[in-house]
Amino acid sequence: GDSLEVGVSADEAGVVQVEHAELGASRNTVALSCLYVSTGGPEWTNKANWMSGDPCIGSWYGVTCDIIRSDVKEISLEGNGLAGSFPSEIGLLTALAGNFEFQVNDISGSVPTEFGLLTALTDGFQLNENSFTGSLPSQLAGLSALALAGFQLNENSFTGTIPTELGGMTALEES
């Protein structure tokens, strides 16, 4: 198949710009390329194969795929030296169904509302031990399929009250 090229850069204000070399750019490639740029990818502890071809075909470090559908189903970048903030494009990863592990990094800013679009996520959503600030978005209630005690946001600098909508996440179990 043809090689897909995605150009991703950040301007002086930190705004991520994405340029697709072809219209059929994989949403996985776009989302993960934006993540790489916005969280200082070149400085990550392990960045094996990132930004090289398709994340599922190219075996990007920390990315697990459903090979049949060629969709990203899990991301585990725990303690990998990520610094910066999550891009809104993270919401494109709607096939995520396993773990979303970003604990023990230096990710900052607010938690994107787009996380609420990851409705198939069942095993874990771990953002603990980072540098998040601000209030939790009510859209996190979209993670209602989380069935294990993997909703971890501790050791950040959140402010405000916990959104009442999170009370609807009834599949969560006590750890």
mmCIF file of C-alpha atoms in Angstrom:
data_model
loop_
_atom_site.group_PDB
_atom_site.id
_atom_site.type_symbol
_atom_site.label_atom_id
_atom_site.label_comp_id
_atom_site.label_asym_id
_atom_site.label_seq_id
_atom_site.Cartn_x
_atom_site.Cartn_y
_atom_site.Cartn_z
ATOM 1 C CA GLY A 1 0.000 0.000 0.000
ATOM 2 C CA ASP A 2 0.913 3.609 -0.278
ATOM 3 C CA SER A 3 2.777 5.254 2.559
ATOM 4 C CA LEU A 4 0.845 7.824 4.537
ATOM 5 C CA GLU A 5 2.647 10.940 5.611
ATOM 6 C CA VAL A 6 1.321 13.231 8.267
ATOM 7 C CA GLY A 7 3.131 16.452 9.046
ATOM 8 C CA VAL A 8 2.585 17.656 12.588
ATOM 9 C CA SER A 9 4.131 20.695 14.197
ATOM 10 C CA ALA A 10 3.465 23.116 17.031
ATOM 11 C CA ASP A 11 3.631 26.884 16.668
ATOM 12 C CA GLU A 12 5.099 29.297 19.227
ATOM 13 C CA ALA A 13 1.855 29.271 21.211
ATOM 14 C CA GLY A 14 1.878 25.480 21.341
ATOM 15 C CA VAL A 15 -1.016 25.116 18.909
ATOM 16 C CA VAL A 16 -0.682 21.828 17.061
ATOM 17 C CA GLN A 17 -0.938 22.006 13.275
ATOM 18 C CA VAL A 18 -1.657 18.853 11.260
ATOM 19 C CA GLU A 19 -1.014 18.500 7.540
ATOM 20 C CA HIS A 20 -2.192 15.336 5.781
ATOM 21 C CA ALA A 21 -0.345 14.227 2.657
ATOM 22 C CA GLU A 22 -3.510 12.489 1.454
ATOM 23 C CA LEU A 23 -7.204 12.784 2.276
ATOM 24 C CA GLY A 24 -7.532 9.244 3.637
ATOM 25 C CA ALA A 25 -5.256 9.880 6.623
ATOM 26 C CA SER A 26 -5.936 7.388 9.396
ATOM 27 C CA ARG A 27 -7.624 8.971 12.408
ATOM 28 C CA ASN A 28 -5.282 6.824 14.534
ATOM 29 C CA THR A 29 -2.223 8.305 12.825
ATOM 30 C CA VAL A 30 -3.569 11.848 13.135
ATOM 31 C CA ALA A 31 -4.508 11.502 16.816
ATOM 32 C CA LEU A 32 -1.274 9.806 17.854
ATOM 33 C CA SER A 33 0.910 12.158 15.791
ATOM 34 C CA CYS A 34 -0.734 15.128 17.522
ATOM 35 C CA LEU A 35 -0.185 13.419 20.891
ATOM 36 C CA TYR A 36 3.504 12.925 20.066
ATOM 37 C CA VAL A 37 4.029 16.582 19.186
ATOM 38 C CA SER A 38 1.956 18.081 22.009
ATOM 39 C CA THR A 39 3.633 15.964 24.718
ATOM 40 C CA GLY A 40 7.259 16.416 23.633
ATOM 41 C CA GLY A 41 7.648 13.140 21.728
ATOM 42 C CA PRO A 42 11.289 13.695 20.744
ATOM 43 C CA GLU A 43 12.138 13.769 24.482
ATOM 44 C CA TRP A 44 10.168 10.642 25.469
ATOM 45 C CA THR A 45 12.105 7.862 27.196
ATOM 46 C CA ASN A 46 10.963 5.337 24.567
ATOM 47 C CA LYS A 47 9.609 6.554 21.234
ATOM 48 C CA ALA A 48 10.392 3.452 19.152
ATOM 49 C CA ASN A 49 8.764 3.583 15.704
ATOM 50 C CA TRP A 50 6.636 6.659 16.494
ATOM 51 C CA MET A 51 5.950 8.924 13.516
ATOM 52 C CA SER A 52 6.974 6.138 11.138
ATOM 53 C CA GLY A 53 4.114 4.863 9.000
ATOM 54 C CA ASP A 54 0.875 3.561 10.475
ATOM 55 C CA PRO A 55 0.824 3.034 14.273
ATOM 56 C CA CYS A 56 -0.716 -0.428 13.927
ATOM 57 C CA ILE A 57 1.470 -1.690 11.101
ATOM 58 C CA GLY A 58 4.603 0.052 12.376
ATOM 59 C CA SER A 59 4.409 -1.214 15.970
ATOM 60 C CA TRP A 60 4.619 2.159 17.685
ATOM 61 C CA TYR A 61 5.893 1.773 21.279
ATOM 62 C CA GLY A 62 3.053 1.551 23.810
ATOM 63 C CA VAL A 63 0.325 1.173 21.177
ATOM 64 C CA THR A 64 -1.689 -2.064 20.933
ATOM 65 C CA CYS A 65 -3.971 -2.603 17.972
ATOM 66 C CA ASP A 66 -6.859 -4.743 16.885
ATOM 67 C CA ILE A 67 -5.057 -6.164 13.856
ATOM 68 C CA ILE A 68 -8.223 -7.264 12.065
ATOM 69 C CA ARG A 69 -9.737 -3.761 12.137
ATOM 70 C CA SER A 70 -6.370 -1.956 12.171
ATOM 71 C CA ASP A 71 -7.603 0.185 15.043
ATOM 72 C CA VAL A 72 -5.781 1.342 18.169
ATOM 73 C CA LYS A 73 -7.341 -0.494 21.117
ATOM 74 C CA GLU A 74 -4.906 0.378 23.927
ATOM 75 C CA ILE A 75 -2.187 2.925 24.733
ATOM 76 C CA SER A 76 0.291 2.483 27.565
ATOM 77 C CA LEU A 77 2.856 5.251 27.952
ATOM 78 C CA GLU A 78 3.212 5.103 31.739
ATOM 79 C CA GLY A 79 6.346 6.813 33.070
ATOM 80 C CA ASN A 80 7.630 7.589 29.578
ATOM 81 C CA GLY A 81 8.650 11.235 30.035
ATOM 82 C CA LEU A 82 5.629 12.845 28.381
ATOM 83 C CA ALA A 83 5.409 16.591 29.080
ATOM 84 C CA GLY A 84 2.932 19.069 27.666
ATOM 85 C CA SER A 85 -0.796 18.672 27.190
ATOM 86 C CA PHE A 86 -3.229 16.331 25.458
ATOM 87 C CA PRO A 87 -4.411 17.495 22.022
ATOM 88 C CA SER A 88 -8.152 17.578 21.313
ATOM 89 C CA GLU A 89 -7.498 15.038 18.526
ATOM 90 C CA ILE A 90 -7.199 12.383 21.254
ATOM 91 C CA GLY A 91 -10.985 12.090 20.892
ATOM 92 C CA LEU A 92 -10.471 10.500 17.453
ATOM 93 C CA LEU A 93 -9.347 7.255 19.136
ATOM 94 C CA THR A 94 -12.907 6.017 19.556
ATOM 95 C CA ALA A 95 -11.948 2.331 19.174
ATOM 96 C CA LEU A 96 -9.899 2.365 22.401
ATOM 97 C CA ALA A 97 -11.258 -0.524 24.431
ATOM 98 C CA GLY A 98 -8.488 -1.674 26.758
ATOM 99 C CA ASN A 99 -6.243 0.567 28.833
ATOM 100 C CA PHE A 100 -5.442 4.251 28.458
ATOM 101 C CA GLU A 101 -2.330 4.503 30.659
ATOM 102 C CA PHE A 102 -0.550 7.829 30.969
ATOM 103 C CA GLN A 103 0.260 7.831 34.683
ATOM 104 C CA VAL A 104 3.598 9.030 36.097
ATOM 105 C CA ASN A 105 4.414 11.625 33.434
ATOM 106 C CA ASP A 106 4.390 15.440 33.427
ATOM 107 C CA ILE A 107 1.268 16.071 31.370
ATOM 108 C CA SER A 108 -0.297 19.401 32.272
ATOM 109 C CA GLY A 109 -3.185 21.686 31.425
ATOM 110 C CA SER A 110 -6.799 20.700 31.728
ATOM 111 C CA VAL A 111 -8.299 17.294 31.018
ATOM 112 C CA PRO A 112 -9.753 17.491 27.484
ATOM 113 C CA THR A 113 -13.520 17.170 27.147
ATOM 114 C CA GLU A 114 -12.834 14.877 24.166
ATOM 115 C CA PHE A 115 -11.956 12.065 26.579
ATOM 116 C CA GLY A 116 -15.718 11.645 26.913
ATOM 117 C CA LEU A 117 -15.749 10.318 23.326
ATOM 118 C CA LEU A 118 -13.736 7.231 24.334
ATOM 119 C CA THR A 119 -16.925 5.383 25.200
ATOM 120 C CA ALA A 120 -15.608 1.860 24.427
ATOM 121 C CA LEU A 121 -12.838 2.094 27.051
ATOM 122 C CA THR A 122 -13.350 -0.690 29.610
ATOM 123 C CA ASP A 123 -10.138 -1.580 31.449
ATOM 124 C CA GLY A 124 -8.430 1.574 32.628
ATOM 125 C CA PHE A 125 -8.199 5.333 32.343
ATOM 126 C CA GLN A 126 -5.094 6.329 34.267
ATOM 127 C CA LEU A 127 -3.897 9.913 34.397
ATOM 128 C CA ASN A 128 -2.630 9.805 37.986
ATOM 129 C CA GLU A 129 0.705 11.358 38.978
ATOM 130 C CA ASN A 130 0.790 14.088 36.334
ATOM 131 C CA SER A 131 0.437 17.886 36.500
ATOM 132 C CA PHE A 132 -3.169 18.431 35.430
ATOM 133 C CA THR A 133 -4.948 21.563 36.642
ATOM 134 C CA GLY A 134 -8.436 23.003 36.465
ATOM 135 C CA SER A 135 -11.709 21.231 36.989
ATOM 136 C CA LEU A 136 -12.757 17.826 35.726
ATOM 137 C CA PRO A 137 -15.007 18.022 32.661
ATOM 138 C CA SER A 138 -18.481 16.536 32.999
ATOM 139 C CA GLN A 139 -17.865 14.808 29.649
ATOM 140 C CA LEU A 140 -15.733 12.212 31.485
ATOM 141 C CA ALA A 141 -19.082 10.575 32.278
ATOM 142 C CA GLY A 142 -18.867 9.254 28.692
ATOM 143 C CA LEU A 143 -16.358 6.717 30.020
ATOM 144 C CA SER A 144 -19.312 4.784 31.407
ATOM 145 C CA ALA A 145 -18.041 1.410 30.119
ATOM 146 C CA LEU A 146 -15.090 1.404 32.549
ATOM 147 C CA ALA A 147 -15.738 -1.793 34.494
ATOM 148 C CA LEU A 148 -12.555 -2.151 36.514
ATOM 149 C CA ALA A 149 -11.111 0.046 39.232
ATOM 150 C CA GLY A 150 -9.007 1.818 36.639
ATOM 151 C CA PHE A 151 -10.349 5.364 36.773
ATOM 152 C CA GLN A 152 -7.345 7.041 38.368
ATOM 153 C CA LEU A 153 -6.861 10.784 38.496
ATOM 154 C CA ASN A 154 -5.082 11.097 41.864
ATOM 155 C CA GLU A 155 -1.899 13.108 42.456
ATOM 156 C CA ASN A 156 -2.728 15.997 40.138
ATOM 157 C CA SER A 157 -3.713 19.594 40.942
ATOM 158 C CA PHE A 158 -7.405 19.632 40.095
ATOM 159 C CA THR A 159 -9.678 22.332 41.491
ATOM 160 C CA GLY A 160 -13.415 22.661 41.824
ATOM 161 C CA THR A 161 -16.060 20.084 42.523
ATOM 162 C CA ILE A 162 -16.462 16.630 41.038
ATOM 163 C CA PRO A 163 -19.124 16.809 38.313
ATOM 164 C CA THR A 164 -22.349 15.115 39.354
ATOM 165 C CA GLU A 165 -22.464 13.431 35.932
ATOM 166 C CA LEU A 166 -19.592 11.177 37.036
ATOM 167 C CA GLY A 167 -22.059 9.553 39.434
ATOM 168 C CA GLY A 168 -23.532 7.828 36.396
ATOM 169 C CA MET A 169 -20.383 5.746 35.929
ATOM 170 C CA THR A 170 -22.026 2.840 37.688
ATOM 171 C CA ALA A 171 -19.790 0.121 36.168
ATOM 172 C CA LEU A 172 -16.816 1.296 38.229
ATOM 173 C CA GLU A 173 -15.841 -0.999 41.065
ATOM 174 C CA GLU A 174 -14.301 0.014 44.377
ATOM 175 C CA SER A 175 -10.569 -0.708 44.528
#
